[in-house]
Short mmCIF file of C-alpha atoms in Angstrom, two decimals:
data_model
loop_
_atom_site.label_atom_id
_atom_site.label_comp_id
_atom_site.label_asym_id
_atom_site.label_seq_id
_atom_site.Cartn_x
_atom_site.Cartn_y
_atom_site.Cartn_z
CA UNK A 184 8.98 23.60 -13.67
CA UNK A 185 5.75 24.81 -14.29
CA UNK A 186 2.97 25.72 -12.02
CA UNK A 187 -0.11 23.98 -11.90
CA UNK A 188 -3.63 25.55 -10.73
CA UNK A 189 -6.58 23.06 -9.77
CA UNK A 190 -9.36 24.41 -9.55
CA UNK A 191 -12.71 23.76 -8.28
CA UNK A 192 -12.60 20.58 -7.17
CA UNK A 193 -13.78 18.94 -4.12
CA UNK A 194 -10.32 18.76 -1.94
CA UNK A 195 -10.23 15.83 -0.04
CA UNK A 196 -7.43 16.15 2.85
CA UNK A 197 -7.92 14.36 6.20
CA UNK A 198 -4.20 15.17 7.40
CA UNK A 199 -5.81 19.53 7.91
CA UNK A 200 -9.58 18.88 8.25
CA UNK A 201 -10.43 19.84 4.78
CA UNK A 202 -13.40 18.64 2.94
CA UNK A 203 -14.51 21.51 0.69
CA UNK A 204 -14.75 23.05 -3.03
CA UNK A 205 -10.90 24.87 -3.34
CA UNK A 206 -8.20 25.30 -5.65
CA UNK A 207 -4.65 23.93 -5.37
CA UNK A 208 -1.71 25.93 -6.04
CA UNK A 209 1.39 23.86 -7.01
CA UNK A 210 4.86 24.90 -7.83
CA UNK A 211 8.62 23.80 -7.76
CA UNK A 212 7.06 21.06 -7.05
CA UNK A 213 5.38 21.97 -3.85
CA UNK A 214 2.23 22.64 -2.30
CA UNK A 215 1.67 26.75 -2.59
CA UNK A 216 -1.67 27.20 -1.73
CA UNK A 217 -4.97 25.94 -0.65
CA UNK A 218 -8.46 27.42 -0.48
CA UNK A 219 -10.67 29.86 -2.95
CA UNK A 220 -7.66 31.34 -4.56
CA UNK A 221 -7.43 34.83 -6.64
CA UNK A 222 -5.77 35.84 -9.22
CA UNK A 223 -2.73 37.69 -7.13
CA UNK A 224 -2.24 34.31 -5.60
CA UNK A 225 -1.37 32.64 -8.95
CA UNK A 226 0.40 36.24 -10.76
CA UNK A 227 3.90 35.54 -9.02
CA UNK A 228 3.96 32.23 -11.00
CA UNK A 229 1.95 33.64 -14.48
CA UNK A 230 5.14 35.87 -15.61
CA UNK A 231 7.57 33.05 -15.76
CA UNK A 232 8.29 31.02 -18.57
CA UNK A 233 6.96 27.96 -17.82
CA UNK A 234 3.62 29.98 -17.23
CA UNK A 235 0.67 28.20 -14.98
CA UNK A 236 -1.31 25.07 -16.30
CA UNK A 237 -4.56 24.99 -15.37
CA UNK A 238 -6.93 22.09 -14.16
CA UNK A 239 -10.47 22.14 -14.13
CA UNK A 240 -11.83 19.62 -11.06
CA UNK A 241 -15.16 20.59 -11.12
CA UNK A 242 -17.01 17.52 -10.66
CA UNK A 243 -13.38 15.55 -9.13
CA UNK A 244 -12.15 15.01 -5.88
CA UNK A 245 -8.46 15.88 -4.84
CA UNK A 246 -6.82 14.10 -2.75
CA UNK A 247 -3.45 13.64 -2.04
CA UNK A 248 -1.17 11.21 -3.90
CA UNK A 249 -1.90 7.79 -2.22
CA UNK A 250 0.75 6.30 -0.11
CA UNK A 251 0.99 2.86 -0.14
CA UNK A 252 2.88 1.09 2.40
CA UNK A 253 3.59 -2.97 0.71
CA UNK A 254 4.84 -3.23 -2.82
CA UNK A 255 6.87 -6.64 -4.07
CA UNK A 256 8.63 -4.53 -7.03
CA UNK A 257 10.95 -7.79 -8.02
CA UNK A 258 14.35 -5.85 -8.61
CA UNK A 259 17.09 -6.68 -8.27
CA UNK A 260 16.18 -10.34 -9.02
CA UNK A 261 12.65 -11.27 -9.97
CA UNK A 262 12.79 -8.49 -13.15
CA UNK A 263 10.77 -10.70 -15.04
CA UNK A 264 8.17 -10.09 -12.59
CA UNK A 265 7.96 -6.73 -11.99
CA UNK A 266 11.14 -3.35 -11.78
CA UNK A 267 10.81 -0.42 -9.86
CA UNK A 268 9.89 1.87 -13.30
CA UNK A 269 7.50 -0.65 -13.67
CA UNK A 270 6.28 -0.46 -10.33
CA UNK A 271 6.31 3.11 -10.07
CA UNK A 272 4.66 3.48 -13.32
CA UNK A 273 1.65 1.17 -12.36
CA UNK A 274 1.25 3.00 -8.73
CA UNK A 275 1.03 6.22 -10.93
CA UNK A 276 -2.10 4.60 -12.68
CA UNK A 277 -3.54 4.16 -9.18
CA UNK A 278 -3.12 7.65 -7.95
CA UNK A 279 -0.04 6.31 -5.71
CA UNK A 280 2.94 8.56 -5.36
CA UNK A 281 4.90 6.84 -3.14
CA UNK A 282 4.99 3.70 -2.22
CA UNK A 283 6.99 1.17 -0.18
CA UNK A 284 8.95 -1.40 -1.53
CA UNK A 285 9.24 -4.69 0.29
CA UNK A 286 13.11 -6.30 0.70
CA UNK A 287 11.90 -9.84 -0.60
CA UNK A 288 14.52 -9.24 -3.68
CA UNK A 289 17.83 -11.25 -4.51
CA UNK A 290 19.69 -10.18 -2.76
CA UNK A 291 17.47 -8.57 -0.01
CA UNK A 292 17.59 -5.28 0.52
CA UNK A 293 19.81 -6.03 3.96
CA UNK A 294 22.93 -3.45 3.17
CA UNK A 295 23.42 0.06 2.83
CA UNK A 296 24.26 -0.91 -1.34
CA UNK A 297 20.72 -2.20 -1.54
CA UNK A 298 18.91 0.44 -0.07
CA UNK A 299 20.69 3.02 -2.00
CA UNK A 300 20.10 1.36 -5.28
CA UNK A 301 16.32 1.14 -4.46
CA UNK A 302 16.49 5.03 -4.43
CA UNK A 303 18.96 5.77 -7.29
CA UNK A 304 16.32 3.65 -9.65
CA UNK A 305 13.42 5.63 -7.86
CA UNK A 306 14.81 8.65 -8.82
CA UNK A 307 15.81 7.48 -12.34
CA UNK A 308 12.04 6.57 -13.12
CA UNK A 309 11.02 9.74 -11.46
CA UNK A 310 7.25 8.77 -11.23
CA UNK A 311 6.00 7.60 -8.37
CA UNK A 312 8.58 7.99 -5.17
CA UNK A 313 9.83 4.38 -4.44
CA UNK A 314 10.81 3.96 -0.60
CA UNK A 315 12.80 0.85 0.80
CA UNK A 316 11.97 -1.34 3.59
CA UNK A 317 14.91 -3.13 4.64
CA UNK A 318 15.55 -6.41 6.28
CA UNK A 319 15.53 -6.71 9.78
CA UNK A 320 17.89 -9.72 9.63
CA UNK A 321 20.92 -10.19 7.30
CA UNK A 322 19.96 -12.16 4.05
CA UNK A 323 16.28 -12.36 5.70
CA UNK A 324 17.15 -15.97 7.52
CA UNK A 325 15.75 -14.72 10.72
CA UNK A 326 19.27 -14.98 12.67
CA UNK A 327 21.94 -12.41 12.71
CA UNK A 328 20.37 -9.04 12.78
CA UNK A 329 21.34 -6.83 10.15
CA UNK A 330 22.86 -3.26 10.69
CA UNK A 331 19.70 -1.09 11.42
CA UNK A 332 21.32 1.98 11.92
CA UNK A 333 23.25 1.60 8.58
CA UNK A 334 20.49 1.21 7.07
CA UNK A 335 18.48 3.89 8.53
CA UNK A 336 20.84 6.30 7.54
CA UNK A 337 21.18 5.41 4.28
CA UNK A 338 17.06 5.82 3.87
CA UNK A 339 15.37 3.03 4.83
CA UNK A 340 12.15 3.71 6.02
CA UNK A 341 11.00 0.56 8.38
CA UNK A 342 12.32 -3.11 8.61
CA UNK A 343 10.97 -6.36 7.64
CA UNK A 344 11.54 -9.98 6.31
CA UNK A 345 8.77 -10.42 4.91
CA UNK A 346 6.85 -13.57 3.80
CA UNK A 347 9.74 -14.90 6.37
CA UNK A 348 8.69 -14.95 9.37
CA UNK A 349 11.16 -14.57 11.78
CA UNK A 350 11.32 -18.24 13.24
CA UNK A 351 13.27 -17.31 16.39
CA UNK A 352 11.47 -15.58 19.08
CA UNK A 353 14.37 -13.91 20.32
CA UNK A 354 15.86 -12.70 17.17
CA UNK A 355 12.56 -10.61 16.40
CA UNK A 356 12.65 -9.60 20.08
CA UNK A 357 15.58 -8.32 19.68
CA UNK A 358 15.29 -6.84 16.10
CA UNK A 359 11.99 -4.83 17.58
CA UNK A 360 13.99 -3.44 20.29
CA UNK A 361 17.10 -2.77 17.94
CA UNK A 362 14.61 -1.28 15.68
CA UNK A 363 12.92 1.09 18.47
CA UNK A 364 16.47 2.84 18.79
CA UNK A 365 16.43 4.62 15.45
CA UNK A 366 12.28 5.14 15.53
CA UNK A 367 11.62 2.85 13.04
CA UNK A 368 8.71 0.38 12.64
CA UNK A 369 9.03 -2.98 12.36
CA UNK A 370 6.50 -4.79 9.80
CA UNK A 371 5.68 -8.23 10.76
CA UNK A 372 4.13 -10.86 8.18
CA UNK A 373 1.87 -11.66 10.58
CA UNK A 374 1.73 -15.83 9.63
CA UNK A 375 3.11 -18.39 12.32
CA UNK A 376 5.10 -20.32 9.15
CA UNK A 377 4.35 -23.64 10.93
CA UNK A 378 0.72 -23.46 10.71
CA UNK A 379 0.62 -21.66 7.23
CA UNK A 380 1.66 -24.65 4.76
CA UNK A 381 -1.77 -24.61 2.97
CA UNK A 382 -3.37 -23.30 -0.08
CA UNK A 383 -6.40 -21.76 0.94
CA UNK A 384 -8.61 -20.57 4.12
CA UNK A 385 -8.62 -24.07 6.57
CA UNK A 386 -12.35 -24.09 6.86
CA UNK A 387 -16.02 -25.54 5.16
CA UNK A 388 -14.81 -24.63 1.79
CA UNK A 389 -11.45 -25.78 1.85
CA UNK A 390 -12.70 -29.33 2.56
CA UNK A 391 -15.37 -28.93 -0.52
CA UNK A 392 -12.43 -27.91 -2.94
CA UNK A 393 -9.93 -30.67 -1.64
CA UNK A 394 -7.14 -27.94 -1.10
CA UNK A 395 -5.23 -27.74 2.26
CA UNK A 396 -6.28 -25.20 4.36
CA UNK A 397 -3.94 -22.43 6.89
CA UNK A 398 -5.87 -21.72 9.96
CA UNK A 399 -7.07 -18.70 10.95
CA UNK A 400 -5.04 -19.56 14.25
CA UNK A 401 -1.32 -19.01 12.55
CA UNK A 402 -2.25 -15.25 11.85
CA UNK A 403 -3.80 -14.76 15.31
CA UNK A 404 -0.58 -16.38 16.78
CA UNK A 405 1.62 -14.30 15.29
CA UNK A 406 0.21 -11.08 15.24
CA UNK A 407 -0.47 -11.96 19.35
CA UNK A 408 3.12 -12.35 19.97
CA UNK A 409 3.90 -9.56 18.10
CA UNK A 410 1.64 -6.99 19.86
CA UNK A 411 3.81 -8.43 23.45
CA UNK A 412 7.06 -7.85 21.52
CA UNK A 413 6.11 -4.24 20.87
CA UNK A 414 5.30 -4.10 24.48
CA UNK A 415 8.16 -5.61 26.01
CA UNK A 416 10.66 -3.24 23.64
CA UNK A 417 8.44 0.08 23.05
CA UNK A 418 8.90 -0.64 18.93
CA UNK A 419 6.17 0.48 16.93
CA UNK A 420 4.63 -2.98 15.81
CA UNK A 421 3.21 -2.59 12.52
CA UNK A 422 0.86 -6.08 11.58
CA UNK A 423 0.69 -5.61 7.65
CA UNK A 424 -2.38 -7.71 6.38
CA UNK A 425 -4.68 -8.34 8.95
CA UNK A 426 -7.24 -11.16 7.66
CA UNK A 427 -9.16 -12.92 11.14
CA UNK A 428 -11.27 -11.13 13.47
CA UNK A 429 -9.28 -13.07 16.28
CA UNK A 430 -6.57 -10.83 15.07
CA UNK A 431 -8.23 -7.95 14.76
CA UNK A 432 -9.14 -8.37 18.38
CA UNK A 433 -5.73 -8.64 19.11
CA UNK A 434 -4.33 -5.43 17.69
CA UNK A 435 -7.09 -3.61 19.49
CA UNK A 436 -6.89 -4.80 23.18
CA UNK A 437 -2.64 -3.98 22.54
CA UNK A 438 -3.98 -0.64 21.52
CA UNK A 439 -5.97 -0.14 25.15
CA UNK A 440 -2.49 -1.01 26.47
CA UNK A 441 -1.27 2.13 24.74
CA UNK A 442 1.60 -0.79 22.70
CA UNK A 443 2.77 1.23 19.64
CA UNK A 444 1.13 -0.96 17.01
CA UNK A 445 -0.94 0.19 13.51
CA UNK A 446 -2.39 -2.56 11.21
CA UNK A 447 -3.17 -3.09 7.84
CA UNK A 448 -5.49 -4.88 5.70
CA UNK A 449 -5.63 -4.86 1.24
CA UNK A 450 -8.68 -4.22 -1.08
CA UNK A 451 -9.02 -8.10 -1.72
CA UNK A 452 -9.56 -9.00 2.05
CA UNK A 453 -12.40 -7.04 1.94
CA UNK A 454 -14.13 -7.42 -0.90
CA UNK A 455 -13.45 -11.03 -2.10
CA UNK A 456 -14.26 -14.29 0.43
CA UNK A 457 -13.01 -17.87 0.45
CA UNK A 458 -16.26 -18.93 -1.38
CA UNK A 459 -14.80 -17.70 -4.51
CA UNK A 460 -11.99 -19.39 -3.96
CA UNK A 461 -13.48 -22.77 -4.10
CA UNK A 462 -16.34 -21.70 -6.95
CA UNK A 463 -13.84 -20.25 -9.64
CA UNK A 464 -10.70 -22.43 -8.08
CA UNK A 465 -8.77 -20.08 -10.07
CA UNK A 466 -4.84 -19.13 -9.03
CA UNK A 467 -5.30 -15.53 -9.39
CA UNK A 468 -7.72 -15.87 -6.46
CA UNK A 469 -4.40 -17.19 -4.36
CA UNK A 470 -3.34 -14.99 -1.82
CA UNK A 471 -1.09 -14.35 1.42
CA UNK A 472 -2.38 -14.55 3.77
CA UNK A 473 -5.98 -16.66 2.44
CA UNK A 474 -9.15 -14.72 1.67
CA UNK A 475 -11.25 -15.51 4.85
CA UNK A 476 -14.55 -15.92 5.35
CA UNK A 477 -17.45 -14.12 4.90
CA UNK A 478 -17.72 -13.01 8.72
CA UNK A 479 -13.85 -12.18 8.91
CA UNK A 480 -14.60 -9.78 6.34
CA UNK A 481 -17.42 -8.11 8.15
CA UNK A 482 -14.23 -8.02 10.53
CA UNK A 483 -12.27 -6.41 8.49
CA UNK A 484 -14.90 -3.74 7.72
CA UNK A 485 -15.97 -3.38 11.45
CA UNK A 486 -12.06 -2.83 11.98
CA UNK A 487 -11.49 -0.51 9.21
CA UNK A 488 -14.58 1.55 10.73
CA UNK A 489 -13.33 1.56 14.15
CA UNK A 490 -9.88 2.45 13.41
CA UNK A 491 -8.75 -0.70 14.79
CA UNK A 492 -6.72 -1.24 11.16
CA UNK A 493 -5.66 2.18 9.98
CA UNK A 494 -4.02 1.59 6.82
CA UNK A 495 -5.36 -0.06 3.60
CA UNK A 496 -2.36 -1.10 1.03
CA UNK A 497 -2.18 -3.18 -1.88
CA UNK A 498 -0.09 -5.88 -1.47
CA UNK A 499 1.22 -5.62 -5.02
CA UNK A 500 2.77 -8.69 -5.54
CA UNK A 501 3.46 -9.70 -9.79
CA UNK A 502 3.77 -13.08 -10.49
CA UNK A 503 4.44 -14.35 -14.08
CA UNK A 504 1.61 -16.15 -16.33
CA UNK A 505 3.75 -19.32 -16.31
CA UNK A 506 3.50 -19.59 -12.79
CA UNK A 507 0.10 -18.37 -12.02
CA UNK A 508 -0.93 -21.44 -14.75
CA UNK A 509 0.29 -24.05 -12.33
CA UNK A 510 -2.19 -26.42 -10.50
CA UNK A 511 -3.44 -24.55 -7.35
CA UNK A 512 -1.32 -26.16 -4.81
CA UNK A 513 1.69 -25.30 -6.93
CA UNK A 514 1.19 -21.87 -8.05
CA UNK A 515 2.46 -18.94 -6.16
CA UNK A 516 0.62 -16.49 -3.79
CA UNK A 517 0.00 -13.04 -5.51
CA UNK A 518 -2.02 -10.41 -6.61
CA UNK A 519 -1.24 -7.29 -8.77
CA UNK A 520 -2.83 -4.55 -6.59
CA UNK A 521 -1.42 -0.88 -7.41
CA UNK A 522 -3.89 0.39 -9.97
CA UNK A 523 -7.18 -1.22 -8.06
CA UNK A 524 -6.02 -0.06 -4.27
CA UNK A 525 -8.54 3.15 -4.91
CA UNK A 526 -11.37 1.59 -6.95
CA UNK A 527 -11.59 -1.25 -4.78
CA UNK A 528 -11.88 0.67 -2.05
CA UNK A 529 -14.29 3.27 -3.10
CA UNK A 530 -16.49 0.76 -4.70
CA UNK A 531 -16.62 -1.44 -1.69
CA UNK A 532 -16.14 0.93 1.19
CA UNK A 533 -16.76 4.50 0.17
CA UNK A 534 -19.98 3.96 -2.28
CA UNK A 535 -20.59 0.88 -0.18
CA UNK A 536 -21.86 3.01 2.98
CA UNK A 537 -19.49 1.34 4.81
CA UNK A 538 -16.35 3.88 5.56
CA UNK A 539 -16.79 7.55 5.55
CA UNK A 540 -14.65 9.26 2.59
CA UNK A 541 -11.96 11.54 4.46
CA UNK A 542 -11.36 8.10 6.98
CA UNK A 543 -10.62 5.73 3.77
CA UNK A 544 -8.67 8.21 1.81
CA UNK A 545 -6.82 8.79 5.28
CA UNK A 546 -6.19 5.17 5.54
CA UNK A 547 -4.56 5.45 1.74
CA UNK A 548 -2.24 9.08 2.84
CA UNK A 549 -1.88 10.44 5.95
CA UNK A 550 -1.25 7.05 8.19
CA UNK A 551 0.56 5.07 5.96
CA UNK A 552 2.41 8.38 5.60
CA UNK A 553 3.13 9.26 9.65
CA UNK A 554 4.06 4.78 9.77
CA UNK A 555 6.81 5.74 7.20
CA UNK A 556 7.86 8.57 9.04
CA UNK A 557 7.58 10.92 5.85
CA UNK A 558 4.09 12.78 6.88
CA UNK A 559 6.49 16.07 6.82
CA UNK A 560 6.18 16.16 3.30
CA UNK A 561 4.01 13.27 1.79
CA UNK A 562 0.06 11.99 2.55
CA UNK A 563 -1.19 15.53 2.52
CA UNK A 564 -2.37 18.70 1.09
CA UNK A 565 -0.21 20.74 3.42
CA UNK A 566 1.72 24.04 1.99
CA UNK A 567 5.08 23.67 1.53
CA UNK A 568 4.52 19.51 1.42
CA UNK A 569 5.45 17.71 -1.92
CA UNK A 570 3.03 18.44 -5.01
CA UNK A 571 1.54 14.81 -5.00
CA UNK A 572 -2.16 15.02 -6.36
CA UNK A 573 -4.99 12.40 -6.91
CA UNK A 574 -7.62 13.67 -9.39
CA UNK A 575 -10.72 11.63 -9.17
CA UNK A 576 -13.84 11.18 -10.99
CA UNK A 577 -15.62 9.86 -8.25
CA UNK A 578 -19.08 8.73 -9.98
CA UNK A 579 -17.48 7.13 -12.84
CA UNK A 580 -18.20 3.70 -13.71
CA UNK A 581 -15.96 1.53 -15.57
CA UNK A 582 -14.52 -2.24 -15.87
CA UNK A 583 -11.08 -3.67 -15.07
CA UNK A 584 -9.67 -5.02 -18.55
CA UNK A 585 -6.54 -6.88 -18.99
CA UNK A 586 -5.25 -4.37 -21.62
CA UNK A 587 -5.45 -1.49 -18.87
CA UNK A 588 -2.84 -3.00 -16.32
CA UNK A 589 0.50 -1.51 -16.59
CA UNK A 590 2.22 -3.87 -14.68
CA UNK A 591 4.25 -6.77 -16.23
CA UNK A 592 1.79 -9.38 -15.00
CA UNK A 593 -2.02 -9.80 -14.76
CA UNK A 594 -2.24 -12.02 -11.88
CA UNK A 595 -5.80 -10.32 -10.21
CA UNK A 596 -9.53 -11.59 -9.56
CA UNK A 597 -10.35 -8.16 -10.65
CA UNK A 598 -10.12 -8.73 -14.15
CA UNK A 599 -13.78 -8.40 -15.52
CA UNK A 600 -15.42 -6.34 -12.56
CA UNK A 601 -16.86 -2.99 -12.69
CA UNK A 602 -16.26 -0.22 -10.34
CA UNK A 603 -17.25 3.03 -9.05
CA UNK A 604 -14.89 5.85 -9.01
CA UNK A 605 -11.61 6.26 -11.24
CA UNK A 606 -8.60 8.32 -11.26
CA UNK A 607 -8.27 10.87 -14.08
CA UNK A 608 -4.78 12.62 -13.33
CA UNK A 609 -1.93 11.64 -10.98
CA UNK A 610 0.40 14.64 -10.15
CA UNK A 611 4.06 13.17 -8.61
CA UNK A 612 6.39 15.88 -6.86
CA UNK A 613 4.72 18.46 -9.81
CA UNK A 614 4.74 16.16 -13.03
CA UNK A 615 1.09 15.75 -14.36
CA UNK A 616 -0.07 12.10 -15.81
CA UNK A 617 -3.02 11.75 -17.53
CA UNK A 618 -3.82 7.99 -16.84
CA UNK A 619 -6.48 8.05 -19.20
CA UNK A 620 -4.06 7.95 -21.69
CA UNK A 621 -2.69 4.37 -21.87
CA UNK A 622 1.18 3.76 -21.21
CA UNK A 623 3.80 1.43 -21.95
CA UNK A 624 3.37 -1.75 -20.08
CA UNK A 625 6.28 -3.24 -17.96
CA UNK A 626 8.84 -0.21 -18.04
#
């Protein structure tokens, strides 16, 4: 494989402290070396055959490949949707170079089989690193719990059953303390699924656009109970799109408890508000939970600033055209998120003035990475980690266009909006893609 040299770029890496103008030495696909390299640190690598490539950053940040912890990748079972080349493909065009995959396929990913094939396709694309989240109950019904430890050992990375919430009390009570047995978090859709039967935010606008609404209340609910759960068993309670202050709230006074709980929020929650919902009444505006109100998104930002909600993930969830063009009470929740989780984010956050740089792009590597348990080699810069690389042209502005998704489906309010800050070249376990160059759609 051959080595790569970037150099003079402005390395980005929250995980060791490091916000300076360096070079990055990568090879076999590993981290070498950081820092204001000379030539006898690149010579061992110049006499073999594959020779050194070099980068020039000057001008680009480098971070490390993005992590994202929520991706809906379809397969097995919804291919027309979205596959895991396909999903890796897109998260490449987003800087991601791992991501999560969420078990909401048919069948789920509930047995040792399913987790396995999740990997064997991750490796057979052999983009961006694709890693399972498996059920936490067999066939996700919420009853019989499945077997965790199987699981575990054959790579699964947390548990879930997602956009399922677990109706039982005691079956998630004790999944969570099943789960805390093999160090594993448990991701709750945090959604009490008899108050969430709307279409939009319940609220002033939902009345105006004659759509039923889903309370603020059934995400405050759930992620409440939750955050006791995690107490009660010691599991590491992860709430993975937090939308309501009231729930914000809630995540932080568990944290003063010292509960084991980390928290999420996506781009769209913080950028996008109910109001648009209602003005543009537009399905690709339809989302899991709602978009909220203006003043839960000052939430959101207050939270994100605080470290209250220490991830940011994209939700990536394809939906076909067909279905997207229902009516709005009929369509489908969803929104195609991998290749705007860093734009968004900059734009709205970074350039914004509202979240220093090393805290966002540690909310996009390092914690997702350390909630997945793979921070030993993924989310950072660190020698001897995985080559994953984020090249970034930070003051570059550009619009989202249909044409430029790679993902099978276009289901995103983005479409149309300019941004600040674009990425330039992905680098997965030592591969270099230049995602200026536009790829085949829908591997």
């Amino acid at each position: 494989m051959q080595a790569i040299l970037i150099k003079g770029g402005r390395v980005i890496d929250p995980a060791n402290g490091l916000d300076a103008t360096a070079d990055v030495l990568l090879a076999d696909g590993k981290v070498k070396a950081v820092g204001a390299l000379r030539e006898s640190d690149v010579k061992p690598w110049m006499g073999k055959a594959a020779g050194v490539e070099v980068l020039n950053a000057k001008g680009l940040w480098v971070l490390p490949g993005l992590v994202d912890l929520r991706a809906h990748l379809g397969e097995p079972g919804n291919e027309s949707a979205e596959t895991i080349a396909g999903g890796a493909l897109a998260a490449i065009h987003g800087g991601i170079t791992t991501l999560a995959c969420m078990p909401d396929t048919d069948p789920p990913i509930d047995t040792e089989a399913q987790v396995q094939f999740v990997l064997a396709r991750s490796r057979l694309a052999d983009m961006a690193e694709v890693l399972p989240v498996a059920a936490l109950t067999k066939r996700r019904e919420g009853r019989e719990l499945a077997e965790l430890g199987q699981l575990v050992a054959a790579g699964a990375v947390a548990f879930s059953d997602e956009m399922r919430a677990t109706d039982s009390p005691s079956t998630l009570l004790k999944g969570m303390a099943y789960a805390s047995m093999f160090d594993r978090p448990v991701i709750e859709f945090a959604q009490d699924p008899n108050l969430a039967g709307g279409a939009m935010n319940a609220g002033y606008e939902a009345t105006l656009a004659g759509l039923p609404g889903i309370p603020a209340l059934a995400e405050e609910l759930a992620v409440a109970r939750a955050c006791m759960f995690a107490r009660e068993t010691g599991c590491h309670y992860h709430a993975a799109k937090l939308t309501t202050r009231n729930a914000i709230r809630a995540v932080k006074r568990a944290r003063k408890l010292r509960v084991k709980v980390s928290a999420a929020t996506c781009p769209h929650y913080f950028a996008l508000t109910d109001a648009e919902v209602r003005r543009r009444y537009d399905t690709a505006y339809k989302v899991f939970p709602p978009l909220r109100t203006k003043d839960d998104v000052a939430w959101i930002r207050r939270g994100l600033r605080e470290g209250i909600i220490d991830c940011i993930s994209s939700d990536h969830t394809p939906v076909p055209p067909e279905l997207k063009e229902l009516e709005f009470g009929r369509a489908p929740f969803g929104i195609v998120g991998l290749q705007t989780l860093l734009p968004v984010t900059l734009t709205e956050l970074v350039h914004g003035g509202e979240l220093p740089l090393a805290q966002a792009v540690a909310a996009m590597t390092v914690n997702p990475a350390r909630l997945l348990r793979v921070a030993g080699r993924k989310g950072s810069l660190t020698v001897g980690h995985d080559a994953d690389v984020a090249l970034v042209d930070p003051q570059e502005i550009w619009t989202l266009e249909e044409s430029g998704l790679v993902s099978r489906c276009r289901n995103t309010p983005f479409i149309g909006m300019k941004f600040k800050g674009r990425v330039k070249f992905t680098i997965a376990r030592g591969r270099i893609f230049d995602v200026s160059v536009p790829q085949a759609a829908g591997a």
